[in-house]
Short mmCIF file of N, CA and C in Angstrom, two decimals:
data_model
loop_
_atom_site.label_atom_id
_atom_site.label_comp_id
_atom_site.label_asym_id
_atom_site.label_seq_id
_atom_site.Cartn_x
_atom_site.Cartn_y
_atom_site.Cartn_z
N UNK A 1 -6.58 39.62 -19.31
CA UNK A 1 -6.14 39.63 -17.94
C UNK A 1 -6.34 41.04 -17.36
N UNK A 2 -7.16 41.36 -16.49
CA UNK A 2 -7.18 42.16 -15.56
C UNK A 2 -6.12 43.27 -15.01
N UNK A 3 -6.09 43.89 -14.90
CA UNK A 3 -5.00 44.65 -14.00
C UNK A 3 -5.36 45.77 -13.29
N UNK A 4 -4.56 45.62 -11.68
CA UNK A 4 -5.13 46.24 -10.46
C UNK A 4 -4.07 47.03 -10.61
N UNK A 5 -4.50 48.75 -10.72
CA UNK A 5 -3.49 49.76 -11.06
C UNK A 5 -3.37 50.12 -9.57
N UNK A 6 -4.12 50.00 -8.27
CA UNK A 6 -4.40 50.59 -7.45
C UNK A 6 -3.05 49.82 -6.71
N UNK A 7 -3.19 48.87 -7.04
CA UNK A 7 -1.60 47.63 -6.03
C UNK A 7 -0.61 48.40 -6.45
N UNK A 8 0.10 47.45 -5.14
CA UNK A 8 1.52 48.48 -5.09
C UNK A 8 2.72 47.21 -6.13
N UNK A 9 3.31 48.00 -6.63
CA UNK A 9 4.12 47.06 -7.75
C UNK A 9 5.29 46.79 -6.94
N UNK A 10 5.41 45.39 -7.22
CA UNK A 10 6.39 44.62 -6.93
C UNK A 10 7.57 45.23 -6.39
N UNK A 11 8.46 45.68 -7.38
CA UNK A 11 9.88 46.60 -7.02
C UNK A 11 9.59 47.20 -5.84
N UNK A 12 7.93 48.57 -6.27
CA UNK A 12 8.14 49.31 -4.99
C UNK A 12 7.64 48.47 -3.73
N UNK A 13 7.33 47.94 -3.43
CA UNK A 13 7.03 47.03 -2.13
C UNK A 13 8.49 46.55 -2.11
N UNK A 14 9.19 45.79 -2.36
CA UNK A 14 10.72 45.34 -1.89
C UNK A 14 11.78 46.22 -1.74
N UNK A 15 11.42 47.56 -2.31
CA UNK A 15 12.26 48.92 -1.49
C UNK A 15 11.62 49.09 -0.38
N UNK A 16 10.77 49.57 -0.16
CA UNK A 16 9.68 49.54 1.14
C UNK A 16 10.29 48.48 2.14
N UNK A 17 10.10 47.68 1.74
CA UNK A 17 10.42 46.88 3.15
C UNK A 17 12.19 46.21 3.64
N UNK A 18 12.63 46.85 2.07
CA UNK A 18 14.09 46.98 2.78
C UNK A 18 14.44 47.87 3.70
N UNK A 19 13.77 49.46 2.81
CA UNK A 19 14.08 50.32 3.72
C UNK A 19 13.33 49.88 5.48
N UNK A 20 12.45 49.29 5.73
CA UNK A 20 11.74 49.29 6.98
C UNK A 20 12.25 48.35 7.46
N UNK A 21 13.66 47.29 7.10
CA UNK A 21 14.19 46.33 7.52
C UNK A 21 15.34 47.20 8.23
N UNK A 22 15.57 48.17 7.21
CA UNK A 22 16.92 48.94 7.47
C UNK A 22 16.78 49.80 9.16
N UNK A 23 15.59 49.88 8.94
CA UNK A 23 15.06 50.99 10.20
C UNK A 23 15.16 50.13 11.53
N UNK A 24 14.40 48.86 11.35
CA UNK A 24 13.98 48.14 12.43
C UNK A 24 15.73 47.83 13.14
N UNK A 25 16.79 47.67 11.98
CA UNK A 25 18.25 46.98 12.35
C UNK A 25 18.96 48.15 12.91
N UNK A 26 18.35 49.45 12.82
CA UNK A 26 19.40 50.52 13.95
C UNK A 26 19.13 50.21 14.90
N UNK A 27 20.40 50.15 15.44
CA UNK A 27 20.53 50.05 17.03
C UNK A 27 19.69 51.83 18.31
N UNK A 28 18.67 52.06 17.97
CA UNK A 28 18.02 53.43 18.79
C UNK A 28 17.69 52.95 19.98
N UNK A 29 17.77 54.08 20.64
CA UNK A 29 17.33 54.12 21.92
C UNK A 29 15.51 53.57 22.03
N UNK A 30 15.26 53.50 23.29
CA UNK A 30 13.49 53.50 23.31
C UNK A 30 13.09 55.48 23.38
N UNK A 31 11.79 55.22 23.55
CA UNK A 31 11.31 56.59 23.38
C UNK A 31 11.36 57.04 24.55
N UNK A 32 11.56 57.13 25.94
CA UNK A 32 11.84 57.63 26.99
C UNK A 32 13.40 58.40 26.58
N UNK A 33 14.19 57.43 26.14
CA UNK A 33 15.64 58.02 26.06
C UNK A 33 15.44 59.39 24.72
N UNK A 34 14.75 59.60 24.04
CA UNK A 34 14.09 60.44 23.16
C UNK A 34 13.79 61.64 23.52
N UNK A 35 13.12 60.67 24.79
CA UNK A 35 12.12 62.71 25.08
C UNK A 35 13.06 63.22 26.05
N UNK A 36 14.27 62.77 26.82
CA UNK A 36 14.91 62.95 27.55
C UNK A 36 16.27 63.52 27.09
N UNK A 37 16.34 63.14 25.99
CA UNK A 37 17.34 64.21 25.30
C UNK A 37 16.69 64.94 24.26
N UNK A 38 15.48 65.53 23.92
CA UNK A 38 14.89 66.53 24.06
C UNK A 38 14.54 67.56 24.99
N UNK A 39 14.38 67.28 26.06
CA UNK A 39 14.40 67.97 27.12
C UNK A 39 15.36 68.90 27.30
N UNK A 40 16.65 67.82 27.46
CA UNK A 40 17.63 68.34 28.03
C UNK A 40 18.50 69.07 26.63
N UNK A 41 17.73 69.46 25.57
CA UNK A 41 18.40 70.34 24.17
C UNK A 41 17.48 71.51 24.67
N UNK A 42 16.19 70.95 24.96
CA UNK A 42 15.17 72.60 25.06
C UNK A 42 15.96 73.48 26.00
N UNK A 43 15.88 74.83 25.46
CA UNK A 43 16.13 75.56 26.47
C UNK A 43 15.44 77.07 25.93
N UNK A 44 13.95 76.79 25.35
CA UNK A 44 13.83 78.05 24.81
C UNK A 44 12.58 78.63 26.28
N UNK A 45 12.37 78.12 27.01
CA UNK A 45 11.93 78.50 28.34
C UNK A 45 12.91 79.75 28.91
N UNK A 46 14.24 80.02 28.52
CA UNK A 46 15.18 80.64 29.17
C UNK A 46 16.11 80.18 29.57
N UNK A 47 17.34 81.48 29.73
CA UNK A 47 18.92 80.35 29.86
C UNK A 47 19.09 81.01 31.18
N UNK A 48 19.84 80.64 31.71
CA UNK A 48 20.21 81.19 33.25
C UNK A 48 21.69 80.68 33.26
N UNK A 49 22.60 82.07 33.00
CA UNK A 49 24.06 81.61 32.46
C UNK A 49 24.59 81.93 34.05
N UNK A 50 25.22 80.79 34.66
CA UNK A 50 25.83 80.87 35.96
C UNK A 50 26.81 81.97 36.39
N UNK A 51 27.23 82.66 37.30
CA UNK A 51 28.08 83.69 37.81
C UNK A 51 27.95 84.90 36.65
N UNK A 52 27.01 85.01 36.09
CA UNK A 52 27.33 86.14 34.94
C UNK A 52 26.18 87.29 35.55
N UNK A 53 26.04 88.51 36.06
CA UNK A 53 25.38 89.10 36.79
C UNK A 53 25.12 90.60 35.20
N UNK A 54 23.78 90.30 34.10
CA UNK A 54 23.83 91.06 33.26
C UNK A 54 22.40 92.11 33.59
N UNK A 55 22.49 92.51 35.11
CA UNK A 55 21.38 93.44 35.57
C UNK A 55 21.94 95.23 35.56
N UNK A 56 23.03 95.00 34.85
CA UNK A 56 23.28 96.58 34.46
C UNK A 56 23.32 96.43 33.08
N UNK A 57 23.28 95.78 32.25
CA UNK A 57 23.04 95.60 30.90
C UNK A 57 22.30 96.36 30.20
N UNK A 58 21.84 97.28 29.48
CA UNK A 58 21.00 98.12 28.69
C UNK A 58 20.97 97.49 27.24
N UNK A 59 19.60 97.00 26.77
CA UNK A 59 19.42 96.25 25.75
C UNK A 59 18.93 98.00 24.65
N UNK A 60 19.55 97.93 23.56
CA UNK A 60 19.68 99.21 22.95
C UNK A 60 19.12 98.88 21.40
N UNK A 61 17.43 99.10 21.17
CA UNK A 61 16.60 99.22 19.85
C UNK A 61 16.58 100.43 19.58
N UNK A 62 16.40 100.61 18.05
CA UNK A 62 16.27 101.21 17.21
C UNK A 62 14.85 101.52 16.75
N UNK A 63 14.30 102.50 17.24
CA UNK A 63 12.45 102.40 16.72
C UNK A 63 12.61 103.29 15.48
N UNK A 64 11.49 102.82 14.36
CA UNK A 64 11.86 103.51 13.37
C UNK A 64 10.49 104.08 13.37
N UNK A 65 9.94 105.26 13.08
CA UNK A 65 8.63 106.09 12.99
C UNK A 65 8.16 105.41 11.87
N UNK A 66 6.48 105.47 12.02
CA UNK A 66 5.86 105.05 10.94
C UNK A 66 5.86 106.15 9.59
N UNK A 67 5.43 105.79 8.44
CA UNK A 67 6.35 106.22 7.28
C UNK A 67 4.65 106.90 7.06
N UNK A 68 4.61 107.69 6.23
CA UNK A 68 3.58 108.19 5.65
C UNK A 68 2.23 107.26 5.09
N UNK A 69 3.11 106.47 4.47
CA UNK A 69 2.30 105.06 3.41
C UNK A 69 1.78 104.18 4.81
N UNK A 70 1.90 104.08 6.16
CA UNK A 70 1.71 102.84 6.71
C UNK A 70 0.91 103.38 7.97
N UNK A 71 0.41 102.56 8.68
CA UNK A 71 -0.04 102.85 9.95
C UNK A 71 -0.35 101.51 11.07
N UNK A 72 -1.11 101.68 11.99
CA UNK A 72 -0.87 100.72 12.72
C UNK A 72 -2.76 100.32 13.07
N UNK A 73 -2.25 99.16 13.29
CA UNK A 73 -4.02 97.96 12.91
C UNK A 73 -4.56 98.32 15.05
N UNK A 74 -5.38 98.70 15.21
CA UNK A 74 -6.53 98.55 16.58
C UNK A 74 -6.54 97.57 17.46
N UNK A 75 -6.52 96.25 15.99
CA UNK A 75 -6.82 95.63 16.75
C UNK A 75 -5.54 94.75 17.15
N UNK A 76 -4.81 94.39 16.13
CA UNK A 76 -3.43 93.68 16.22
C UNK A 76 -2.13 94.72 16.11
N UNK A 77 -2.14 95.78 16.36
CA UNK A 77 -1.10 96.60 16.80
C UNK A 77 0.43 96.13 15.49
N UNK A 78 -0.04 95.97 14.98
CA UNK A 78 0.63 95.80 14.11
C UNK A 78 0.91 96.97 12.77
N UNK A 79 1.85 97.24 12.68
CA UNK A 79 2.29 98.10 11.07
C UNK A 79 2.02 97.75 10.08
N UNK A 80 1.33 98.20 9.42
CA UNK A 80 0.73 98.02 8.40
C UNK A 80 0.67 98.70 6.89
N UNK A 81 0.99 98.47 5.74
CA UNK A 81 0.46 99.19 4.45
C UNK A 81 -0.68 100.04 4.72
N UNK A 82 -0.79 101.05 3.83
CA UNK A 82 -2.24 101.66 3.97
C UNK A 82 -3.05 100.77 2.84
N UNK A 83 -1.94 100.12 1.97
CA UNK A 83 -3.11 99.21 1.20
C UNK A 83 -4.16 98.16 1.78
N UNK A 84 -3.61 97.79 3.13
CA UNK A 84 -4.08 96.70 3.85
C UNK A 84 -5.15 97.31 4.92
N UNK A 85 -5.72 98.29 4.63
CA UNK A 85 -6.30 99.48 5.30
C UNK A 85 -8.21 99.05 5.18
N UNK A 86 -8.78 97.37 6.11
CA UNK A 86 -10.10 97.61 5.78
C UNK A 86 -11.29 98.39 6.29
N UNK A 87 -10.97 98.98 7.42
CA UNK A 87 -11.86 99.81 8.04
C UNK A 87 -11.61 101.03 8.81
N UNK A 88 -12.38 102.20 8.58
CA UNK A 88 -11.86 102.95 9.67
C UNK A 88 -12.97 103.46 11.07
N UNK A 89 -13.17 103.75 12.05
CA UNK A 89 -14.10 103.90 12.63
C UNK A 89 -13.35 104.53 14.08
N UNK A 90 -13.90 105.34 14.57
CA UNK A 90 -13.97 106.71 15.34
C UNK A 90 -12.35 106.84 15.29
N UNK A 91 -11.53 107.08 14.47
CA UNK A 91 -10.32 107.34 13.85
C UNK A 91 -9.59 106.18 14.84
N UNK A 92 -10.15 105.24 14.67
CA UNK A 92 -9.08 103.47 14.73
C UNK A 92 -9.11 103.16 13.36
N UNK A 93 -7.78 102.54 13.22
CA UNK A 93 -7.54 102.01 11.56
C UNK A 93 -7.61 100.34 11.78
N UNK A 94 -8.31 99.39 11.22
CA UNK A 94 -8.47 98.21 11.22
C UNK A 94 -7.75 97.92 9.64
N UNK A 95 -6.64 96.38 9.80
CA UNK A 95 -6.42 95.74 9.00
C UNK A 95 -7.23 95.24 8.24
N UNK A 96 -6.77 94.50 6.79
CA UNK A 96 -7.30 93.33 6.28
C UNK A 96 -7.87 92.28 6.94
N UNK A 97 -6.45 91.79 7.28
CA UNK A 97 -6.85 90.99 8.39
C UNK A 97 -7.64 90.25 9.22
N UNK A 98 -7.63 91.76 10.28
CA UNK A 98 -8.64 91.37 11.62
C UNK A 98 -9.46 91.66 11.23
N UNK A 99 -10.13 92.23 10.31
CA UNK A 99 -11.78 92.37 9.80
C UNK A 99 -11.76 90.90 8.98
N UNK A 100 -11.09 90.24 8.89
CA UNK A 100 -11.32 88.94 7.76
C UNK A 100 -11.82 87.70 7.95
#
């Protein structure tokens, strides 16, 4: 007798379609009601907090100088290892990276 290793075995097919019985029997919204309370969770566009006036506010970073070992990439302005150091040319330092 033959046997098709590629079929799906018995057991796992009757979990399968319990679980997809289980799915079909929640009571969910349609997909309009979906994207509509997605929407209304997004808020990484910006918040706009009502009566709060934060235009005297001073936002206060910490810059730290580049260290001996590191420097910064030409092309992606980025800090960098000097290990990650693939090119140099009219004293611009190019990454790994952006040469890659």
């Amino acid at each position: 007798m033959a046997t098709d290793y590629d079929a799906v075995r018995s057991d796992v097919a009757e979990i399968q379609n319990e679980s997809l019985e289980a799915l079909k029997s929640v009571n969910s919204g349609d997909a309009r009601s979906v994207v509509r309370e997605l929407d209304e969770a997004d808020t990484s566009d910006g918040v706009d907090v009502p009566d709060v006036d934060l235009s005297n506010e001073e936002l206060t970073v910490v810059v730290i100088p580049e260290r001996a070992d590191e420097f910064t990439c030409a092309s992606c302005f980025l800090v960098r290892h000097r290990s990650q150091i693939a090119r140099e040319r009219n004293g611009l330092v190019y990454c790994v990276e952006c040469e890659g």
